[in-house]
Coordinates of C-alpha atoms in Angstrom, one line a residue:
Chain O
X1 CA -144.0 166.3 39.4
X2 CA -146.7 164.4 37.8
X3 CA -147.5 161.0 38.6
X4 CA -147.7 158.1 36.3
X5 CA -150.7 155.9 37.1
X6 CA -150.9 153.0 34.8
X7 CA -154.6 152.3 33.9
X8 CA -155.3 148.2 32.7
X9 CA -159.8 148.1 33.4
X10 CA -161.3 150.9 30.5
X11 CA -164.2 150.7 33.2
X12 CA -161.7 152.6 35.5
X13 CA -163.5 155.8 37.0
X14 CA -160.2 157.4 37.8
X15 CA -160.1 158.8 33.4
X16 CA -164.2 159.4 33.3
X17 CA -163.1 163.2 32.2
X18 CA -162.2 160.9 28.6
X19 CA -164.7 159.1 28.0
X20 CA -166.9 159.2 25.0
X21 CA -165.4 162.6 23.7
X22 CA -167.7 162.4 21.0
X23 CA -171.0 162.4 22.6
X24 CA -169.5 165.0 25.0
X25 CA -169.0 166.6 21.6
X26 CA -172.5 167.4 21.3
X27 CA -173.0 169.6 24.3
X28 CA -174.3 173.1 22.8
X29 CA -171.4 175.0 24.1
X30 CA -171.2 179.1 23.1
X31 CA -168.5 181.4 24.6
X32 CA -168.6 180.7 28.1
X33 CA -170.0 177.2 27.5
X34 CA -169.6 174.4 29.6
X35 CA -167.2 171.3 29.6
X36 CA -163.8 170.5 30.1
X37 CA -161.2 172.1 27.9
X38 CA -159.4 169.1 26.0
X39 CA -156.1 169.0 24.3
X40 CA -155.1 166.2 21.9
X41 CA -151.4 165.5 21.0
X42 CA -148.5 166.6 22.4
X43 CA -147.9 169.7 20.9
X44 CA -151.4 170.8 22.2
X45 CA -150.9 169.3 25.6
X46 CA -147.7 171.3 25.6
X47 CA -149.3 174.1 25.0
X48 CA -152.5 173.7 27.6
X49 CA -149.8 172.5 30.3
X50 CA -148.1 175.7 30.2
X51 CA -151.6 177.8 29.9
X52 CA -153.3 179.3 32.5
X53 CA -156.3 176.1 32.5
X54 CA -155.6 174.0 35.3
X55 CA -155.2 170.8 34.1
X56 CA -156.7 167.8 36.0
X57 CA -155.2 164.1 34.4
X58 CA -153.5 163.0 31.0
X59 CA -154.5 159.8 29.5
X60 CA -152.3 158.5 27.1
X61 CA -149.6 156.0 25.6
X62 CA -146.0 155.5 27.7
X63 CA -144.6 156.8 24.6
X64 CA -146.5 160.5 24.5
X65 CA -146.5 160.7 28.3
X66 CA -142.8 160.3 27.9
X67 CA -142.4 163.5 25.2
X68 CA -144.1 165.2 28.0
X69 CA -141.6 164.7 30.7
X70 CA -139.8 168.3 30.7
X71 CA -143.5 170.0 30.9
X72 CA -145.0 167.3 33.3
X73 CA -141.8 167.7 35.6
X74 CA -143.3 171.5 37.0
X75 CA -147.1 170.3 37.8
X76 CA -148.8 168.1 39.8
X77 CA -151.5 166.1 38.2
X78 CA -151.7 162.4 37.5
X79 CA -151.1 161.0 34.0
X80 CA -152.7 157.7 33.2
X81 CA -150.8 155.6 31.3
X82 CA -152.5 152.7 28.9
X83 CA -152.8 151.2 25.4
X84 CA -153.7 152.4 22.3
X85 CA -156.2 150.1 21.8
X86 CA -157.5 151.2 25.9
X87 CA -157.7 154.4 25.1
X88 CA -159.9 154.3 22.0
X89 CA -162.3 152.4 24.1
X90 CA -162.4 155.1 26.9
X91 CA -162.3 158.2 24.1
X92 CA -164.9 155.8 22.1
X93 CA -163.1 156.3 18.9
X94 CA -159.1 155.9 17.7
X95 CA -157.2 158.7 17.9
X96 CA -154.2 158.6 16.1
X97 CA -152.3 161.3 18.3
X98 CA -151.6 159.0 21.5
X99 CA -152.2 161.7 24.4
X100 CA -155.0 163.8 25.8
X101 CA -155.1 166.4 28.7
X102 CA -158.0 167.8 30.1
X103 CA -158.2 171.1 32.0
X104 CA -161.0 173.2 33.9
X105 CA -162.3 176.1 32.0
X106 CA -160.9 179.5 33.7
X107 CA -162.8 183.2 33.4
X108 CA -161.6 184.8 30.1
X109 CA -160.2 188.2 30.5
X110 CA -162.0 191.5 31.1
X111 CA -162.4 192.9 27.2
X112 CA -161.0 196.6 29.0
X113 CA -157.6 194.4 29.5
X114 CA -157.6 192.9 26.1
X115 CA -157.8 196.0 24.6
X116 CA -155.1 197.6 26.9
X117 CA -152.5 195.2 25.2
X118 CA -153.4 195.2 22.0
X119 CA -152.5 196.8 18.1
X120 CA -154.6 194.9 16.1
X121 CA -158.0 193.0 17.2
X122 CA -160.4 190.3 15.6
X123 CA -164.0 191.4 15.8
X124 CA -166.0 188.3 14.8
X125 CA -169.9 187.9 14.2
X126 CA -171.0 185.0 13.5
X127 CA -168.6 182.8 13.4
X128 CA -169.8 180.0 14.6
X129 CA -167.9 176.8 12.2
X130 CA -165.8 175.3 14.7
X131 CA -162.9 174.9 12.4
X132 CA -163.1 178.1 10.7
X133 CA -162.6 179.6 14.7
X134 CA -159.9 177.5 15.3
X135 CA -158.2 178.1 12.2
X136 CA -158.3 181.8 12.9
X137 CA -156.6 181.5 16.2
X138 CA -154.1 179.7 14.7
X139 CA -153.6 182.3 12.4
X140 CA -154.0 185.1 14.8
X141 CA -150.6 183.8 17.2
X142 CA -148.7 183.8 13.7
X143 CA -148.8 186.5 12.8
X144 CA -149.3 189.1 16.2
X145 CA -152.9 190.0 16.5
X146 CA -153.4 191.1 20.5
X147 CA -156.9 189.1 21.3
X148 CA -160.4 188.0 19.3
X149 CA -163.5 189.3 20.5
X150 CA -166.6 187.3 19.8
X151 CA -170.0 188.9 18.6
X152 CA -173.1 187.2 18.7
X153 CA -173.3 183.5 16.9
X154 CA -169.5 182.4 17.5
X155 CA -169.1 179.0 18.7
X156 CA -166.9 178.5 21.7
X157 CA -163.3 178.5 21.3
X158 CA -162.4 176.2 24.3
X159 CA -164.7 173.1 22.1
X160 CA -162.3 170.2 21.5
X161 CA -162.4 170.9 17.7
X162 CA -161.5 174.6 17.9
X163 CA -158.6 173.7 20.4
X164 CA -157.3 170.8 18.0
X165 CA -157.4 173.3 15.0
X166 CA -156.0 175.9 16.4
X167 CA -153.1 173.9 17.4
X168 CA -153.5 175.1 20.9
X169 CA -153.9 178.9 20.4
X170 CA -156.6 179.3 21.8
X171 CA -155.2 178.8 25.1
X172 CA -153.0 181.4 24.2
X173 CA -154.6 184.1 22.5
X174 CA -157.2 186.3 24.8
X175 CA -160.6 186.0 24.0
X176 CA -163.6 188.0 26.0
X177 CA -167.2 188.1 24.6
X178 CA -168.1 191.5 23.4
X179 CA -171.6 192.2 24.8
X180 CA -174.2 194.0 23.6
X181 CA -173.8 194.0 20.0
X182 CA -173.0 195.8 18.4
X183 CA -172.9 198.8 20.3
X184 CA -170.3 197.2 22.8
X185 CA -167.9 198.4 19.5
X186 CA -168.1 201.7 20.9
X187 CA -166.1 200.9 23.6
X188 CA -163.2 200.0 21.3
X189 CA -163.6 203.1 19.4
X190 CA -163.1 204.7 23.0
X191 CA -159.9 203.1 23.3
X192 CA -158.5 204.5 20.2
X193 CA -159.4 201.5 17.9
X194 CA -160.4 202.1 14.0
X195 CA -163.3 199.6 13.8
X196 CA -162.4 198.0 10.1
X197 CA -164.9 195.9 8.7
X198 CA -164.0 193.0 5.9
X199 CA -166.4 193.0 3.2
X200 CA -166.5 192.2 -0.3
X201 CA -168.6 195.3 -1.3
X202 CA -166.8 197.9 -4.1
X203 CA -167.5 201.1 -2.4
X204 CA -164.7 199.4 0.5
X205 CA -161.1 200.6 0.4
X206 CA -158.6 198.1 -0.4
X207 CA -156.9 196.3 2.6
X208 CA -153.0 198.1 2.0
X209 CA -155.0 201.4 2.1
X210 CA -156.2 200.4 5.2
X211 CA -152.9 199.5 6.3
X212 CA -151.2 202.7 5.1
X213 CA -153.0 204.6 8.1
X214 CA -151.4 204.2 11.6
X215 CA -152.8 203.5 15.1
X216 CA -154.9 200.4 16.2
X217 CA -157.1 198.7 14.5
X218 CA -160.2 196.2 14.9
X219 CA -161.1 194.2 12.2
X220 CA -164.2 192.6 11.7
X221 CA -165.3 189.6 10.1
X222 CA -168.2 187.8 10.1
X223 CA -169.0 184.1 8.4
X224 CA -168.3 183.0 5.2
X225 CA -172.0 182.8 3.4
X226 CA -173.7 185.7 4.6
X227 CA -170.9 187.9 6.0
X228 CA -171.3 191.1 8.6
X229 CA -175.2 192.0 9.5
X230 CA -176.1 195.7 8.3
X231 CA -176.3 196.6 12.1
X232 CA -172.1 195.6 12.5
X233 CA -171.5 197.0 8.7
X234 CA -173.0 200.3 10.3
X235 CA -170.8 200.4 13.3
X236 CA -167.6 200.4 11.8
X237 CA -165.2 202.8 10.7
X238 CA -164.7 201.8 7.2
X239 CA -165.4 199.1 5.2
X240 CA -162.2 197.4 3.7
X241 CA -161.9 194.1 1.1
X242 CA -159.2 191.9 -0.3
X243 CA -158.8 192.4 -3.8
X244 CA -159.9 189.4 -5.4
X245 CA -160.7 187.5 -9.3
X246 CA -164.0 188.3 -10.6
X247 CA -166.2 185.8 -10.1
X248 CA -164.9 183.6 -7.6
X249 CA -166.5 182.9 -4.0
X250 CA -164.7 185.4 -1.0
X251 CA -161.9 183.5 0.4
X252 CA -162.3 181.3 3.8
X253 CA -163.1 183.5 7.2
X254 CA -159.7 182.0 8.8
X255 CA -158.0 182.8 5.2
X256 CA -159.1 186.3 4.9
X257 CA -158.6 187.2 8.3
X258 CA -154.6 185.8 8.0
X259 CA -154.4 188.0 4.7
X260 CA -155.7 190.8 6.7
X261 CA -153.3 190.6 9.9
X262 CA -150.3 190.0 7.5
X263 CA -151.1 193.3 5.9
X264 CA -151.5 195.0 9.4
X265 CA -149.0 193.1 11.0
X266 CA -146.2 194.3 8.4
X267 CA -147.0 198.3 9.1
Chain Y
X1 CA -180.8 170.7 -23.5
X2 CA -179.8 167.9 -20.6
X3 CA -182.8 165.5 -20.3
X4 CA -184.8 165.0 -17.0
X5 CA -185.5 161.7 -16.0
X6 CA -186.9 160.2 -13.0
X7 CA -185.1 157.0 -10.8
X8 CA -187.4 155.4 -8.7
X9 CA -185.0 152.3 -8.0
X10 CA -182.1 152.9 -6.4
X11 CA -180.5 149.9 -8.3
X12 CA -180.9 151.3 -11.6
X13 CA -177.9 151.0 -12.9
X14 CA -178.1 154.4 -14.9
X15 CA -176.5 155.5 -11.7
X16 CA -173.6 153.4 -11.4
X17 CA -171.3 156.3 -11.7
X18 CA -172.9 157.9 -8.5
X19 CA -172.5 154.4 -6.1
X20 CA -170.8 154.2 -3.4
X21 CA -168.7 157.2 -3.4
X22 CA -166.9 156.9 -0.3
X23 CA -165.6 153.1 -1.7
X24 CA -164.3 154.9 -4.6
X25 CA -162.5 157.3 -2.8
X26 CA -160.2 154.6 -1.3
X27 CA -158.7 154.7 -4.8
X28 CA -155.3 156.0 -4.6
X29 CA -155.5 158.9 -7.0
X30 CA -152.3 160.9 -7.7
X31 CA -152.1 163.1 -10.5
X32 CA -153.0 161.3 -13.8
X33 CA -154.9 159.7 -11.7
X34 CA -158.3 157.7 -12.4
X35 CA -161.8 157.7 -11.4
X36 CA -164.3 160.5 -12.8
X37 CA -164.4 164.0 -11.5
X38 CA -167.1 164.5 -9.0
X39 CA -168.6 167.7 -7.8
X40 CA -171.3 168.4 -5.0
X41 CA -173.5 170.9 -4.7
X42 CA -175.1 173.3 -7.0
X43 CA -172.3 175.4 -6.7
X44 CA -169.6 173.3 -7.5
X45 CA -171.8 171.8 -10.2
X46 CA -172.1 174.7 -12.3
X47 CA -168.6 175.1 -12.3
X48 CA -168.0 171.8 -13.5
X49 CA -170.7 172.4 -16.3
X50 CA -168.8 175.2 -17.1
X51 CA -165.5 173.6 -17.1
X52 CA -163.6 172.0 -19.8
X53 CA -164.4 168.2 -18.5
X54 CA -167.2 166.4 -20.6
X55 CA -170.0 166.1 -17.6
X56 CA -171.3 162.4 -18.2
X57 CA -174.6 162.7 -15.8
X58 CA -176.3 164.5 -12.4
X59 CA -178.1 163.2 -10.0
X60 CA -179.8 165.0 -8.1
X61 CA -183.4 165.8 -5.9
X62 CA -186.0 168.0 -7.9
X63 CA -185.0 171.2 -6.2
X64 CA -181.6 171.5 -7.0
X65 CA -181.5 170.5 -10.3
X66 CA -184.2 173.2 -11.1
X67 CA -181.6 175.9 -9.6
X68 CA -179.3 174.5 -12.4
X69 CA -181.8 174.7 -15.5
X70 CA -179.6 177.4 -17.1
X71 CA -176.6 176.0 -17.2
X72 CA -177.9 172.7 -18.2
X73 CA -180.1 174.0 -20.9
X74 CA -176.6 174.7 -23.0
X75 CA -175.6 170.8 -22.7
X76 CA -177.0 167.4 -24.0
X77 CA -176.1 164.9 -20.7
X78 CA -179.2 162.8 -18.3
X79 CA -180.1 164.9 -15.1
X80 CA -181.1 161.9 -13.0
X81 CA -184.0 163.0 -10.3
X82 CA -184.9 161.4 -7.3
X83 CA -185.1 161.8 -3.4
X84 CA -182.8 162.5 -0.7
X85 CA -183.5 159.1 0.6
X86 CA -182.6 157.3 -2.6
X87 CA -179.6 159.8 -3.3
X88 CA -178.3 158.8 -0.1
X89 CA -178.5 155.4 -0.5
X90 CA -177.3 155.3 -4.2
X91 CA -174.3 157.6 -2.4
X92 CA -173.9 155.6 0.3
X93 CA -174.0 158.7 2.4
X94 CA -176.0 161.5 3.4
X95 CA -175.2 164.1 1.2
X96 CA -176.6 167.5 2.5
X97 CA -175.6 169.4 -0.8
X98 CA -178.7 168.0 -2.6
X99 CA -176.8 167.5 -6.1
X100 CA -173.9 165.7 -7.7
X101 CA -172.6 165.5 -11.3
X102 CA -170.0 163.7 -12.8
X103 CA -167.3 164.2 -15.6
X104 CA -164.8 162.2 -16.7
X105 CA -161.0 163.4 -16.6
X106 CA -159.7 165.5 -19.5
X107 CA -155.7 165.9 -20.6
X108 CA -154.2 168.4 -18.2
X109 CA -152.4 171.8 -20.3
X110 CA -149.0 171.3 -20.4
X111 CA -146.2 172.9 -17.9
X112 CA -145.9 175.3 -21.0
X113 CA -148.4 176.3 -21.9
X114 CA -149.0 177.3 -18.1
X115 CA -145.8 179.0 -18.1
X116 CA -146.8 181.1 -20.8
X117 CA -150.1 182.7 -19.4
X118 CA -148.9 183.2 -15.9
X119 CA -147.1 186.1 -13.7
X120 CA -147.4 184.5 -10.7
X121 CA -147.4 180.6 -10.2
X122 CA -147.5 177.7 -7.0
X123 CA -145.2 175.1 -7.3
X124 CA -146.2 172.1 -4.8
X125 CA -144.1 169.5 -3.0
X126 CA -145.4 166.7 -0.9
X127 CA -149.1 168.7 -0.4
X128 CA -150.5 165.1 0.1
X129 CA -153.4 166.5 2.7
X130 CA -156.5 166.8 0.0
X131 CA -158.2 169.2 2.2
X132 CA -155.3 171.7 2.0
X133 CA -154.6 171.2 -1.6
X134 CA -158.4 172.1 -2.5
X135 CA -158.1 175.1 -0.3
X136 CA -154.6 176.5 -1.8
X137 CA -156.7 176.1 -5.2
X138 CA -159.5 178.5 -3.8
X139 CA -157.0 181.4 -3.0
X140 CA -155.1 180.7 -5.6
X141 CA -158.2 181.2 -8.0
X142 CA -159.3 184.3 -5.6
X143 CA -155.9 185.5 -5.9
X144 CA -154.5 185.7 -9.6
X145 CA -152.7 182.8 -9.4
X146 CA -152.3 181.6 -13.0
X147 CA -151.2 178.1 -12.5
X148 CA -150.2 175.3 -9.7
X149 CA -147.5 172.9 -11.0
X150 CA -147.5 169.2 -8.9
X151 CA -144.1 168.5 -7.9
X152 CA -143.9 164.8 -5.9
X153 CA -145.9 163.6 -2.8
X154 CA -148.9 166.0 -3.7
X155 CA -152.4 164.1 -4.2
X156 CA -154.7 164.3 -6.9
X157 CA -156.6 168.2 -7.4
X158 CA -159.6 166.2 -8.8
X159 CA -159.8 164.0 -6.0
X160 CA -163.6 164.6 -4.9
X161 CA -162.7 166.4 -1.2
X162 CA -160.0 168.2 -3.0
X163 CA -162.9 169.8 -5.8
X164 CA -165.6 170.2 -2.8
X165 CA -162.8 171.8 -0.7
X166 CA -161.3 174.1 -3.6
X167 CA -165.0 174.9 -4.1
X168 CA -164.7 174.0 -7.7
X169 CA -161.5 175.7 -8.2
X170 CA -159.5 173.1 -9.2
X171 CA -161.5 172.9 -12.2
X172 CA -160.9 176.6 -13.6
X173 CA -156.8 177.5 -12.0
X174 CA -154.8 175.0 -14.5
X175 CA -152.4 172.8 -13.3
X176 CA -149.7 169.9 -14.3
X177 CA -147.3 167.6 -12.9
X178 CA -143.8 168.7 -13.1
X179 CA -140.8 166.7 -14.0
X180 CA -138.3 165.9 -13.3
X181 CA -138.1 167.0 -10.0
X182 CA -136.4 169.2 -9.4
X183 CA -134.4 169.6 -12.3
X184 CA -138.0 170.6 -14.2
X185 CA -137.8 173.7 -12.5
X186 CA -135.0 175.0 -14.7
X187 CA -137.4 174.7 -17.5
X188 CA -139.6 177.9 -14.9
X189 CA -136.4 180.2 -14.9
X190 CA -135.4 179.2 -18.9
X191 CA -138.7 181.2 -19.2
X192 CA -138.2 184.4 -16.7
X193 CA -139.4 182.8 -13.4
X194 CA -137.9 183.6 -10.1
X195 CA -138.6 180.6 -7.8
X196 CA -139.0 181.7 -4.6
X197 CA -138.9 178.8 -1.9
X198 CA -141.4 179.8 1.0
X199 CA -139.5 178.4 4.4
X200 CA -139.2 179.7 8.0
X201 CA -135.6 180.0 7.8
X202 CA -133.8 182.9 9.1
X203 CA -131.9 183.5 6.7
X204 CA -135.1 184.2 4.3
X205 CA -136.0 187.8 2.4
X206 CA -139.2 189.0 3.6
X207 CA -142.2 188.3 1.5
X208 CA -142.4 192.2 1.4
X209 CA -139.2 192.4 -0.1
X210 CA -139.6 189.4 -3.0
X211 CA -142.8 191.6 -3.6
X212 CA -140.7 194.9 -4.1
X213 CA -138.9 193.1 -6.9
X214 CA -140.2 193.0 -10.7
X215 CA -140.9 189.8 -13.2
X216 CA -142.9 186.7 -13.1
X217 CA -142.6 184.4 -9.7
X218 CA -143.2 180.9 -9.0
X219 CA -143.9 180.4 -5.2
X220 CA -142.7 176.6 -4.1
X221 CA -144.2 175.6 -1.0
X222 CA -143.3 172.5 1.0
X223 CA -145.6 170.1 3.2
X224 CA -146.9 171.8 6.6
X225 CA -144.9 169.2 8.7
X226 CA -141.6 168.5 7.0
X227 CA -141.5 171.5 4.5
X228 CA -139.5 171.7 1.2
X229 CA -136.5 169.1 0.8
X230 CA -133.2 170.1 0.4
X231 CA -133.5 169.7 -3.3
X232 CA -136.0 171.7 -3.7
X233 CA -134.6 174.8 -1.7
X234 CA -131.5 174.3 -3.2
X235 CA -133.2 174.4 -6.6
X236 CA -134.8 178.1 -5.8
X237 CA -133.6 181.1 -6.4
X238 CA -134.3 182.5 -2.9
X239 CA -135.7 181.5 0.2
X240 CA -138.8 183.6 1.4
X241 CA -140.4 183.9 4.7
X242 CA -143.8 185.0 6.4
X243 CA -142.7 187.1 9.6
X244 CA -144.4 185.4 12.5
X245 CA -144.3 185.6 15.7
X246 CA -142.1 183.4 17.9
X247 CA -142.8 180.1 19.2
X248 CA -145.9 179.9 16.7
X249 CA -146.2 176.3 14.5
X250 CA -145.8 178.2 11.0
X251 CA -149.1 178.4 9.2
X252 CA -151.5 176.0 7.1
X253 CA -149.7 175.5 4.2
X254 CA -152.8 176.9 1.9
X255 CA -152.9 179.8 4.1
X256 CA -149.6 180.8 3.6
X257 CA -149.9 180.3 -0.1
X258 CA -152.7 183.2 0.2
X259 CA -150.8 185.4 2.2
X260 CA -148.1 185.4 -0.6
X261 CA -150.5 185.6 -3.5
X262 CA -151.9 188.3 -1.7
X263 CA -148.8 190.5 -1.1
X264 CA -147.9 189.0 -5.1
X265 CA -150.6 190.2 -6.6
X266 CA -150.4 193.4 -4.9
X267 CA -147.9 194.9 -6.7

């Protein structure tokens, strides 16, 4: 059962984990980066209370601690209760969502289990918009993709941002860093995997062609300006696109890649 | 052939139009609404030059505004040149896009005249998030889409996040309000739409299966949060879904709006 602590001096070491999230912010973190994992809002503190990140302390407003009763019943970690106006001194900014939670970072999976488990795969390369990784989370837990694997020049998926975007899925989907690259795609072509990468080029077969085959499949995506290196281009499979309008930009990363595991997702 | 001409003082009121652009934003624009139509970046620039609004001026630092000699060679409006220094203070920002141009607002096509040229259609309903109604104007430009209709509660497509978001977008997929609402959806199925209401509910077709059928479509999506009202979903002809996987917040609304253009214009 948690316990309730109500904090009244913003100067109070016991919620130091909080403080200034936005200079915390600017820590160079990469996959496997340093820093607390943070959750902001209930649904996402939901979410990271039932992950597998040990969570250390809540801070937040009587009312949001309160939503969280059912979830705060089961574990044993203080939650600080203050103002709204508290907390945005502490954070160092308002935040409009009332409740934080902050957990230690835990080893990611072995890539060899994340395989094991998995139909469909995200292959990513470059990735490294915080949003855009988020967003693609999010969209990988709708719609069934078994785990992300992150090439060279992601960003970290445990940042605050990514985490807040994703509305929590990154704690829930399994990520691994896929290292070297990009020969380490071999290993998923070992496994049974058709390495598929996304790419706007003609001589690519169109995504429900792709979709038409059976057995598992790894896409790969890489970011939104200069898209997948020759070297990843040349280790896939086959090189698949989204029909799209003459003339207009390649949709968003996160976009594409939803577009791409609906297709796969409805085999 | 636009004219070049240098602005040393950042006062020089030959730039009014550009000042202070976050202020401006504070206006609250709705559709119809006021204030001139902004775009950033060379990118989103040339679209507006190509684009049906009269462009009134740029301003912009030497660099970028040579990238945009062809297009401006065609039209007779001031390029104003100066630095990044004065452009952000004129701004009152720091814009990192190098270029901005501004247009004033142009009578919007009417619903039926949209109607007319369109198979497949997005009909809105309380998309007040700018971000996401820019972004639903990218895949719906990237997608076929041949029109968005503006029920009540959505912002303003020119809006200047909406345009950068939509990467110019909104300025080339036509759109109009609709009304009544929702009685002004009769006047979609008077001309052989099917209105297909997008909602999680359970008792929803498959977007595969609205896909399998024939005929023009008009795709009605809610807010992310509260989704469509009971009018609106009562107005449809049928409720569609997105197959997701359990326990998973449904999907940004603009990213469910390109998974079913996507399966839409796939047939």
């Amino acid at each position: 059962m948690a316990q309730r602590i109500a904090v009244r001096q913003t100067d109070d070491p016991r919620v130091d984990d909080f403080r200034q999230l936005s200079t915390a912010d600017r820590r160079p973190d990469r996959p496997g980066g340093r820093g607390y994992v943070i959750a902001e809002g209930t649904v996402v503190v939901r979410r990271l209370l039932t992950s597998r990140y040990p969570v250390r302390s809540l801070l937040g407003v009587a009312r949001r601690i309160d939503e969280l009763e059912p979830e705060l019943a089961g574990i044993d970690v203080p939650a600080y209760v203050t103002s709204a106006d508290a907390m945005a001194e502490i954070v160092g900014f308002h935040l409009n969502r009332g409740v934080l939670a902050v957990a230690d970072r835990a080893p990611q999976p072995a890539v060899a289990d994340i395989l094991r488990t998995s139909e469909v795969l995200a292959v990513l390369e470059g990735v490294g918009d915080h949003e855009n990784l988020g967003a693609l989370f999010r969209n990988a837990a709708a719609l069934g993709v078994g785990g992300v694997l992150l090439g060279p020049g992601c960003s970290d998926p445990l940042y605050r941002r990514s985490v807040r975007v994703s509305m929590g899925n990154v704690l829930r989907v399994p990520f691994a860093a896929l290292q070297p690259w990009p020969d380490g795609l071999t290993l998923l072509k070992d496994n049974g995997f058709r390495i598929a990468a996304l790419t706007p080029r003609v001589d690519s077969v169109s995504l429900r062609e792709l979709a038409a085959g059976e057995g598992k499949v790894a896409l790969l995506f890489g970011s939104e300006g200069p898209g997948l290196t020759a070297e990843a281009l040349a280790a896939a499979d086959i090189a698949v696109r989204i029909p799209m309008t003459d003339g207009v930009d390649s949709l968003n990363v996160a976009t594409a890649a939803a577009v791409a595991f609906y297709e796969l997702a409805g085999r």
